[in-house]
PDB file of C-alpha atoms in Angstrom:
ATOM      1  CA  MET A   1    -138.129  45.929-153.890  1.00 54.00           C
ATOM      2  CA  PRO A   2    -136.039  43.165-152.717  1.00 64.00           C
ATOM      3  CA  SER A   3    -136.051  40.446-150.132  1.00 81.00           C
ATOM      4  CA  ILE A   4    -134.810  42.524-146.878  1.00 81.00           C
ATOM      5  CA  PHE A   5    -132.714  38.853-146.700  1.00 79.00           C
ATOM      6  CA  ALA A   6    -131.359  39.496-149.909  1.00 88.00           C
ATOM      7  CA  TYR A   7    -127.703  40.463-150.300  1.00 90.00           C
ATOM      8  CA  GLN A   8    -127.373  43.938-151.348  1.00 88.00           C
ATOM      9  CA  SER A   9    -131.093  45.109-150.251  1.00 89.00           C
ATOM     10  CA  SER A  10    -129.546  47.577-147.985  1.00 89.00           C
ATOM     11  CA  GLU A  11    -128.535  51.151-149.154  1.00 86.00           C
ATOM     12  CA  VAL A  12    -125.392  51.238-147.026  1.00 87.00           C
ATOM     13  CA  ASP A  13    -122.422  50.387-148.960  1.00 89.00           C
ATOM     14  CA  TRP A  14    -118.917  50.464-147.944  1.00 91.00           C
ATOM     15  CA  CYS A  15    -115.471  51.689-149.690  1.00 93.00           C
ATOM     16  CA  GLU A  16    -113.555  47.878-149.608  1.00 94.00           C
ATOM     17  CA  SER A  17    -114.597  46.013-152.607  1.00 92.00           C
ATOM     18  CA  ASN A  18    -117.567  43.761-153.147  1.00 93.00           C
ATOM     19  CA  TYR A  19    -116.619  39.929-153.077  1.00 92.00           C
ATOM     20  CA  GLN A  20    -112.943  40.163-153.607  1.00 90.00           C
ATOM     21  CA  HIS A  21    -112.067  37.031-151.937  1.00 89.00           C
ATOM     22  CA  TRP A  22    -114.733  35.254-151.448  1.00 89.00           C
ATOM     23  CA  GLU A  23    -117.983  34.985-153.330  1.00 89.00           C
ATOM     24  CA  LEU A  24    -120.123  34.482-150.386  1.00 90.00           C
ATOM     25  CA  VAL A  25    -118.965  37.314-148.226  1.00 95.00           C
ATOM     26  CA  ALA A  26    -119.120  40.577-149.500  1.00 95.00           C
ATOM     27  CA  LYS A  27    -116.798  42.860-147.613  1.00 95.00           C
ATOM     28  CA  PHE A  28    -114.490  40.085-146.211  1.00 95.00           C
ATOM     29  CA  TYR A  29    -112.025  42.523-144.382  1.00 96.00           C
ATOM     30  CA  ASN A  30    -115.206  44.414-142.479  1.00 96.00           C
ATOM     31  CA  THR A  31    -117.146  41.353-141.518  1.00 96.00           C
ATOM     32  CA  PHE A  32    -113.382  39.721-140.487  1.00 96.00           C
ATOM     33  CA  SER A  33    -112.300  42.351-138.106  1.00 96.00           C
ATOM     34  CA  ASN A  34    -115.521  41.915-135.498  1.00 96.00           C
ATOM     35  CA  VAL A  35    -113.652  38.714-134.091  1.00 96.00           C
ATOM     36  CA  THR A  36    -112.517  41.309-131.541  1.00 95.00           C
ATOM     37  CA  PHE A  37    -115.813  41.295-129.989  1.00 97.00           C
ATOM     38  CA  PHE A  38    -116.045  37.477-129.732  1.00 96.00           C
ATOM     39  CA  ILE A  39    -112.577  38.097-127.683  1.00 95.00           C
ATOM     40  CA  PHE A  40    -113.618  40.874-125.959  1.00 96.00           C
ATOM     41  CA  GLY A  41    -117.058  40.491-124.474  1.00 95.00           C
ATOM     42  CA  PRO A  42    -116.515  37.371-122.945  1.00 96.00           C
ATOM     43  CA  LEU A  43    -113.066  38.138-121.759  1.00 96.00           C
ATOM     44  CA  MET A  44    -114.608  41.288-120.348  1.00 95.00           C
ATOM     45  CA  MET A  45    -117.733  38.991-118.471  1.00 95.00           C
ATOM     46  CA  PHE A  46    -114.457  37.177-116.543  1.00 95.00           C
ATOM     47  CA  LEU A  47    -112.391  39.664-115.586  1.00 95.00           C
ATOM     48  CA  MET A  48    -115.709  42.117-113.986  1.00 95.00           C
ATOM     49  CA  HIS A  49    -117.006  38.999-112.609  1.00 94.00           C
ATOM     50  CA  PRO A  50    -116.100  40.142-109.110  1.00 92.00           C
ATOM     51  CA  TYR A  51    -117.033  43.480-109.202  1.00 94.00           C
ATOM     52  CA  VAL A  52    -120.399  42.152-111.033  1.00 94.00           C
ATOM     53  CA  GLN A  53    -121.199  40.103-108.138  1.00 92.00           C
ATOM     54  CA  LYS A  54    -121.143  42.902-106.000  1.00 91.00           C
ATOM     55  CA  ARG A  55    -122.834  45.186-108.081  1.00 91.00           C
ATOM     56  CA  SER A  56    -125.427  43.999-110.349  1.00 90.00           C
ATOM     57  CA  ARG A  57    -125.706  40.568-112.163  1.00 92.00           C
ATOM     58  CA  TYR A  58    -127.315  42.726-114.948  1.00 92.00           C
ATOM     59  CA  ILE A  59    -124.234  44.057-116.224  1.00 94.00           C
ATOM     60  CA  TYR A  60    -123.527  40.765-117.828  1.00 96.00           C
ATOM     61  CA  VAL A  61    -126.558  41.224-119.812  1.00 95.00           C
ATOM     62  CA  THR A  62    -123.959  44.447-121.484  1.00 95.00           C
ATOM     63  CA  PHE A  63    -121.618  41.829-122.325  1.00 96.00           C
ATOM     64  CA  ILE A  64    -124.026  39.361-124.084  1.00 96.00           C
ATOM     65  CA  LEU A  65    -125.084  42.255-125.807  1.00 96.00           C
ATOM     66  CA  PHE A  66    -121.704  42.866-126.999  1.00 96.00           C
ATOM     67  CA  THR A  67    -120.805  39.662-128.238  1.00 96.00           C
ATOM     68  CA  VAL A  68    -124.352  39.875-130.197  1.00 96.00           C
ATOM     69  CA  VAL A  69    -123.220  42.977-131.783  1.00 95.00           C
ATOM     70  CA  GLY A  70    -120.021  41.367-132.813  1.00 96.00           C
ATOM     71  CA  LEU A  71    -122.603  39.077-134.094  1.00 97.00           C
ATOM     72  CA  PHE A  72    -124.594  41.122-136.360  1.00 96.00           C
ATOM     73  CA  SER A  73    -121.466  43.716-137.332  1.00 95.00           C
ATOM     74  CA  MET A  74    -120.243  40.312-138.875  1.00 96.00           C
ATOM     75  CA  TYR A  75    -123.452  39.384-140.597  1.00 97.00           C
ATOM     76  CA  PHE A  76    -124.225  43.057-142.246  1.00 96.00           C
ATOM     77  CA  PRO A  77    -121.098  43.741-144.292  1.00 95.00           C
ATOM     78  CA  MET A  78    -121.057  39.595-145.583  1.00 96.00           C
ATOM     79  CA  THR A  79    -124.613  40.067-146.966  1.00 95.00           C
ATOM     80  CA  LEU A  80    -125.162  43.940-147.282  1.00 94.00           C
ATOM     81  CA  SER A  81    -128.457  42.860-146.417  1.00 94.00           C
ATOM     82  CA  PHE A  82    -131.323  45.435-144.901  1.00 91.00           C
ATOM     83  CA  LEU A  83    -131.700  42.744-142.273  1.00 91.00           C
ATOM     84  CA  GLY A  84    -128.209  42.805-141.484  1.00 93.00           C
ATOM     85  CA  GLN A  85    -128.000  46.672-141.416  1.00 91.00           C
ATOM     86  CA  MET A  86    -131.236  46.821-139.178  1.00 91.00           C
ATOM     87  CA  LEU A  87    -129.993  44.143-136.616  1.00 93.00           C
ATOM     88  CA  ASP A  88    -126.626  45.536-136.351  1.00 92.00           C
ATOM     89  CA  GLU A  89    -128.076  49.279-135.285  1.00 89.00           C
ATOM     90  CA  ILE A  90    -130.556  47.868-133.332  1.00 92.00           C
ATOM     91  CA  ALA A  91    -128.307  45.532-131.433  1.00 92.00           C
ATOM     92  CA  ILE A  92    -126.396  48.488-130.750  1.00 90.00           C
ATOM     93  CA  LEU A  93    -128.944  50.475-129.687  1.00 89.00           C
ATOM     94  CA  TRP A  94    -129.971  47.628-127.263  1.00 92.00           C
ATOM     95  CA  LEU A  95    -126.519  47.742-126.037  1.00 92.00           C
ATOM     96  CA  LEU A  96    -126.838  51.545-125.203  1.00 89.00           C
ATOM     97  CA  ALA A  97    -129.597  51.396-123.411  1.00 90.00           C
ATOM     98  CA  SER A  98    -128.440  48.396-121.351  1.00 93.00           C
ATOM     99  CA  GLY A  99    -125.531  50.279-120.268  1.00 91.00           C
ATOM    100  CA  HIS A 100    -127.654  53.755-119.891  1.00 89.00           C
ATOM    101  CA  SER A 101    -130.444  51.505-117.149  1.00 92.00           C
ATOM    102  CA  ILE A 102    -126.998  50.155-115.109  1.00 93.00           C
ATOM    103  CA  TRP A 103    -124.672  53.057-114.908  1.00 92.00           C
ATOM    104  CA  MET A 104    -126.462  56.548-115.622  1.00 90.00           C
ATOM    105  CA  PRO A 105    -125.475  58.004-112.024  1.00 90.00           C
ATOM    106  CA  ARG A 106    -129.331  59.026-110.334  1.00 91.00           C
ATOM    107  CA  CYS A 107    -128.132  63.272-110.654  1.00 88.00           C
ATOM    108  CA  TYR A 108    -128.535  62.902-114.343  1.00 88.00           C
ATOM    109  CA  PHE A 109    -131.833  61.376-114.001  1.00 90.00           C
ATOM    110  CA  PRO A 110    -135.099  63.472-115.514  1.00 89.00           C
ATOM    111  CA  ALA A 111    -136.189  65.994-112.986  1.00 90.00           C
ATOM    112  CA  PHE A 112    -139.774  64.431-112.938  1.00 92.00           C
ATOM    113  CA  LEU A 113    -138.249  60.802-112.075  1.00 90.00           C
ATOM    114  CA  GLY A 114    -136.506  61.901-108.959  1.00 88.00           C
ATOM    115  CA  GLU A 115    -133.471  59.309-108.416  1.00 90.00           C
ATOM    116  CA  ASN A 116    -135.937  56.259-108.872  1.00 94.00           C
ATOM    117  CA  ARG A 117    -133.756  53.859-111.220  1.00 93.00           C
ATOM    118  CA  PRO A 118    -136.505  51.182-111.465  1.00 94.00           C
ATOM    119  CA  GLN A 119    -138.702  54.225-113.635  1.00 95.00           C
ATOM    120  CA  TYR A 120    -135.718  55.378-115.360  1.00 93.00           C
ATOM    121  CA  ILE A 121    -135.281  52.104-116.556  1.00 94.00           C
ATOM    122  CA  CYS A 122    -139.193  51.876-117.556  1.00 95.00           C
ATOM    123  CA  LEU A 123    -138.462  54.850-119.488  1.00 93.00           C
ATOM    124  CA  VAL A 124    -135.364  53.575-121.175  1.00 90.00           C
ATOM    125  CA  ILE A 125    -136.796  50.790-122.168  1.00 93.00           C
ATOM    126  CA  THR A 126    -139.431  52.348-123.405  1.00 93.00           C
ATOM    127  CA  ALA A 127    -138.074  54.913-125.729  1.00 87.00           C
ATOM    128  CA  THR A 128    -135.659  52.375-127.018  1.00 88.00           C
ATOM    129  CA  VAL A 129    -138.542  50.121-128.041  1.00 90.00           C
ATOM    130  CA  VAL A 130    -140.333  53.456-129.794  1.00 87.00           C
ATOM    131  CA  SER A 131    -136.481  54.133-131.355  1.00 84.00           C
ATOM    132  CA  THR A 132    -136.658  50.506-132.523  1.00 86.00           C
ATOM    133  CA  PHE A 133    -139.234  51.068-134.495  1.00 85.00           C
ATOM    134  CA  LEU A 134    -138.830  54.365-135.517  1.00 81.00           C
ATOM    135  CA  SER A 135    -135.256  52.834-137.157  1.00 79.00           C
ATOM    136  CA  PHE A 136    -136.695  51.455-139.580  1.00 77.00           C
ATOM    137  CA  LEU A 137    -138.601  54.503-141.115  1.00 75.00           C
ATOM    138  CA  THR A 138    -134.678  56.341-141.061  1.00 70.00           C
ATOM    139  CA  PRO A 139    -131.976  53.301-141.008  1.00 64.00           C
ATOM    140  CA  MET A 140    -129.422  56.496-142.594  1.00 60.00           C
ATOM    141  CA  ILE A 141    -129.567  58.789-139.874  1.00 66.00           C
ATOM    142  CA  ASN A 142    -129.028  55.932-136.592  1.00 63.00           C
ATOM    143  CA  ALA A 143    -125.409  55.336-137.162  1.00 57.00           C
ATOM    144  CA  TYR A 144    -125.016  58.994-136.376  1.00 60.00           C
ATOM    145  CA  ALA A 145    -127.351  59.134-133.458  1.00 63.00           C
ATOM    146  CA  LEU A 146    -126.199  56.245-131.409  1.00 57.00           C
ATOM    147  CA  ASN A 147    -122.181  57.307-131.910  1.00 59.00           C
ATOM    148  CA  SER A 148    -123.766  61.280-129.972  1.00 62.00           C
ATOM    149  CA  ILE A 149    -124.885  59.236-127.201  1.00 60.00           C
ATOM    150  CA  ALA A 150    -123.896  59.518-123.863  1.00 63.00           C
ATOM    151  CA  LEU A 151    -120.768  61.637-124.656  1.00 71.00           C
ATOM    152  CA  HIS A 152    -122.730  64.571-122.639  1.00 71.00           C
ATOM    153  CA  ILE A 153    -121.864  62.230-119.352  1.00 74.00           C
ATOM    154  CA  VAL A 154    -118.763  61.643-119.959  1.00 79.00           C
ATOM    155  CA  ALA A 155    -117.713  65.563-120.243  1.00 80.00           C
ATOM    156  CA  GLN A 156    -119.034  66.013-117.259  1.00 82.00           C
ATOM    157  CA  GLU A 157    -117.758  63.511-115.409  1.00 85.00           C
ATOM    158  CA  TYR A 158    -114.145  64.372-116.424  1.00 87.00           C
ATOM    159  CA  LYS A 159    -115.097  68.031-115.324  1.00 86.00           C
ATOM    160  CA  LYS A 160    -115.845  67.177-112.084  1.00 86.00           C
ATOM    161  CA  THR A 161    -113.690  64.228-110.813  1.00 85.00           C
ATOM    162  CA  SER A 162    -110.285  64.337-109.621  1.00 85.00           C
ATOM    163  CA  ASN A 163    -109.652  60.639-109.676  1.00 87.00           C
ATOM    164  CA  LYS A 164    -106.624  60.524-111.711  1.00 88.00           C
ATOM    165  CA  GLU A 165    -106.850  56.953-112.860  1.00 88.00           C
ATOM    166  CA  LEU A 166    -110.535  58.292-114.260  1.00 89.00           C
ATOM    167  CA  ARG A 167    -109.359  61.234-116.043  1.00 91.00           C
ATOM    168  CA  ARG A 168    -107.090  58.995-117.960  1.00 90.00           C
ATOM    169  CA  LEU A 169    -108.918  56.253-118.662  1.00 91.00           C
ATOM    170  CA  ILE A 170    -111.608  59.200-120.445  1.00 91.00           C
ATOM    171  CA  GLU A 171    -109.032  60.446-121.605  1.00 91.00           C
ATOM    172  CA  VAL A 172    -107.984  57.146-123.845  1.00 91.00           C
ATOM    173  CA  THR A 173    -111.325  56.551-124.464  1.00 90.00           C
ATOM    174  CA  MET A 174    -111.685  59.652-126.358  1.00 90.00           C
ATOM    175  CA  VAL A 175    -108.648  59.374-128.351  1.00 92.00           C
ATOM    176  CA  SER A 176    -109.205  55.904-129.102  1.00 91.00           C
ATOM    177  CA  TRP A 177    -113.294  56.864-129.675  1.00 90.00           C
ATOM    178  CA  ALA A 178    -111.646  59.636-131.794  1.00 91.00           C
ATOM    179  CA  PHE A 179    -109.485  57.490-134.185  1.00 94.00           C
ATOM    180  CA  ALA A 180    -112.388  54.923-134.763  1.00 92.00           C
ATOM    181  CA  PHE A 181    -114.961  57.612-135.200  1.00 89.00           C
ATOM    182  CA  ASN A 182    -112.456  59.409-138.302  1.00 94.00           C
ATOM    183  CA  SER A 183    -111.666  56.100-140.132  1.00 94.00           C
ATOM    184  CA  TRP A 184    -115.273  55.614-140.291  1.00 91.00           C
ATOM    185  CA  ILE A 185    -116.033  59.002-141.642  1.00 91.00           C
ATOM    186  CA  SER A 186    -112.815  58.951-143.964  1.00 94.00           C
ATOM    187  CA  ASP A 187    -114.393  55.698-145.069  1.00 93.00           C
ATOM    188  CA  CYS A 188    -117.978  57.415-145.514  1.00 88.00           C
ATOM    189  CA  TRP A 189    -116.789  61.014-147.139  1.00 92.00           C
ATOM    190  CA  LEU A 190    -112.901  59.828-148.529  1.00 93.00           C
ATOM    191  CA  CYS A 191    -113.476  56.554-150.333  1.00 92.00           C
ATOM    192  CA  SER A 192    -112.169  57.880-153.597  1.00 93.00           C
ATOM    193  CA  PHE A 193    -108.745  58.897-152.107  1.00 93.00           C
ATOM    194  CA  TRP A 194    -108.502  55.236-150.175  1.00 93.00           C
ATOM    195  CA  GLN A 195    -109.220  53.505-153.212  1.00 91.00           C
ATOM    196  CA  TRP A 196    -106.535  55.634-155.450  1.00 93.00           C
ATOM    197  CA  ILE A 197    -103.901  54.261-152.767  1.00 93.00           C
ATOM    198  CA  ASN A 198    -105.166  50.771-152.765  1.00 91.00           C
ATOM    199  CA  PHE A 199    -106.540  50.992-148.869  1.00 92.00           C
ATOM    200  CA  SER A 200    -110.070  50.755-148.944  1.00 90.00           C
ATOM    201  CA  TYR A 201    -110.522  49.442-144.986  1.00 92.00           C
ATOM    202  CA  LEU A 202    -110.970  52.260-143.064  1.00 94.00           C
ATOM    203  CA  TYR A 203    -114.311  50.580-141.747  1.00 94.00           C
ATOM    204  CA  SER A 204    -112.632  47.236-140.616  1.00 95.00           C
ATOM    205  CA  ILE A 205    -110.207  49.523-138.456  1.00 95.00           C
ATOM    206  CA  TRP A 206    -113.337  51.478-136.984  1.00 94.00           C
ATOM    207  CA  HIS A 207    -114.618  47.569-135.902  1.00 95.00           C
ATOM    208  CA  VAL A 208    -110.996  47.190-134.028  1.00 95.00           C
ATOM    209  CA  LEU A 209    -110.974  50.464-132.213  1.00 95.00           C
ATOM    210  CA  ILE A 210    -114.407  50.668-131.272  1.00 93.00           C
ATOM    211  CA  SER A 211    -114.421  46.937-130.003  1.00 94.00           C
ATOM    212  CA  ILE A 212    -110.891  48.267-127.900  1.00 92.00           C
ATOM    213  CA  THR A 213    -112.902  51.534-126.814  1.00 92.00           C
ATOM    214  CA  PHE A 214    -116.247  49.703-125.635  1.00 91.00           C
ATOM    215  CA  PRO A 215    -114.152  48.126-122.847  1.00 92.00           C
ATOM    216  CA  TYR A 216    -112.820  51.648-121.522  1.00 93.00           C
ATOM    217  CA  GLY A 217    -116.462  53.221-121.253  1.00 91.00           C
ATOM    218  CA  ILE A 218    -117.471  50.109-119.469  1.00 93.00           C
ATOM    219  CA  VAL A 219    -114.682  50.420-116.516  1.00 94.00           C
ATOM    220  CA  ILE A 220    -115.361  54.747-116.753  1.00 93.00           C
ATOM    221  CA  MET A 221    -119.130  54.022-116.053  1.00 92.00           C
ATOM    222  CA  ALA A 222    -118.046  51.462-113.288  1.00 93.00           C
ATOM    223  CA  MET A 223    -115.849  53.779-111.753  1.00 92.00           C
ATOM    224  CA  VAL A 224    -118.393  56.929-112.009  1.00 91.00           C
ATOM    225  CA  ASP A 225    -121.250  54.490-110.660  1.00 92.00           C
ATOM    226  CA  ALA A 226    -118.892  54.038-107.708  1.00 90.00           C
ATOM    227  CA  THR A 227    -119.070  56.995-105.982  1.00 88.00           C
ATOM    228  CA  TYR A 228    -122.547  57.249-106.380  1.00 89.00           C
ATOM    229  CA  GLU A 229    -123.835  54.021-105.514  1.00 90.00           C
ATOM    230  CA  MET A 230    -120.757  51.898-103.825  1.00 89.00           C
ATOM    231  CA  PRO A 231    -119.282  54.609-101.766  1.00 86.00           C
ATOM    232  CA  ASP A 232    -117.691  52.129 -99.104  1.00 87.00           C
ATOM    233  CA  LYS A 233    -115.513  50.500-101.889  1.00 86.00           C
ATOM    234  CA  THR A 234    -112.599  51.089-103.492  1.00 85.00           C
ATOM    235  CA  LEU A 235    -112.624  50.246-107.271  1.00 87.00           C
ATOM    236  CA  LYS A 236    -108.835  49.759-108.819  1.00 89.00           C
ATOM    237  CA  VAL A 237    -108.236  49.829-111.895  1.00 91.00           C
ATOM    238  CA  CYS A 238    -106.232  47.159-113.670  1.00 92.00           C
ATOM    239  CA  TYR A 239    -104.932  45.860-116.910  1.00 92.00           C
ATOM    240  CA  TRP A 240    -105.367  42.377-118.864  1.00 92.00           C
ATOM    241  CA  PRO A 241    -102.651  40.718-119.641  1.00 89.00           C
ATOM    242  CA  ARG A 242    -100.444  42.738-117.236  1.00 86.00           C
ATOM    243  CA  ASP A 243    -100.847  46.694-115.613  1.00 83.00           C
ATOM    244  CA  THR A 244     -97.214  47.250-116.617  1.00 79.00           C
ATOM    245  CA  TRP A 245     -97.819  47.423-120.465  1.00 75.00           C
ATOM    246  CA  PRO A 246     -98.697  50.874-121.396  1.00 64.00           C
ATOM    247  CA  MET A 247    -101.599  49.672-123.180  1.00 76.00           C
ATOM    248  CA  GLY A 248    -104.066  46.686-122.709  1.00 87.00           C
ATOM    249  CA  LEU A 249    -107.519  45.993-121.722  1.00 92.00           C
ATOM    250  CA  PRO A 250    -109.232  47.289-118.503  1.00 93.00           C
ATOM    251  CA  TYR A 251    -111.186  46.109-115.824  1.00 94.00           C
ATOM    252  CA  VAL A 252    -111.866  46.724-111.774  1.00 93.00           C
ATOM    253  CA  GLU A 253    -110.767  44.947-108.872  1.00 90.00           C
ATOM    254  CA  ILE A 254    -113.115  45.736-106.217  1.00 87.00           C
ATOM    255  CA  SER A 255    -112.488  45.763-102.354  1.00 78.00           C
ATOM    256  CA  ASP A 256    -113.128  47.685 -98.847  1.00 68.00           C
ATOM    257  CA  ASP A 257    -109.733  49.287 -98.720  1.00 56.00           C
ATOM    258  CA  ASN A 258    -107.109  50.733-101.191  1.00 50.00           C
ATOM    259  CA  LYS A 259    -105.067  47.309-102.015  1.00 48.00           C
ATOM    260  CA  SER A 260    -104.342  47.751-105.320  1.00 49.00           C
ATOM    261  CA  CYS A 261    -103.897  44.587-107.778  1.00 50.00           C
TER     262      CYS A 261
END
């Protein structure tokens, strides 16, 4: 058995050719497409600062974990090592766990917890620790499982809300996620076709799209959370760099009235 640190010790490989542009980087475009994580993570931390100050400073952990995911998602395709694969998938697992702990509406808590958030956080941490160890047993199913978490909550809130901004955010997020997911699946299952047309970079597109989808997901959960936890506050969705642009990086401004951005 090769060392878990060794190049290509993972069973996972993507459609992009190996060592095509640099002998130290197995998947060149797949590796450097993760640069968007290092841009959007700190930028969202800055843009969401006023909201974080009024809601919870633990939200900073989520943004830090998002940047860590980008780091490990860069290391994994660079080396194709088993260690890189595990670090990448475990970082995503803990990122999702942090989001669940902070923003999961109390009405979705298991009945035996009532609406006790500290106990729910303990449950999430316990489940995440167990899943972390189990992920080493069946690493191939991790990616599929990670992509299915939390979708049911978003669907439920979309049905319940009459907030047009929130509905638009959810719609844009689901479209973006669908394109990202299709890029990932296409890279896995239609590799021979993409190689035939000399365009084997679908997984790089996945990285870019999912790094854009994440900030939208954060803002969705902040908006949903506010209806339950901050009913006396008004959250206004804004977009960086300008609200007038048809697409941008979403964030929220928080106030006690209906003041716009």
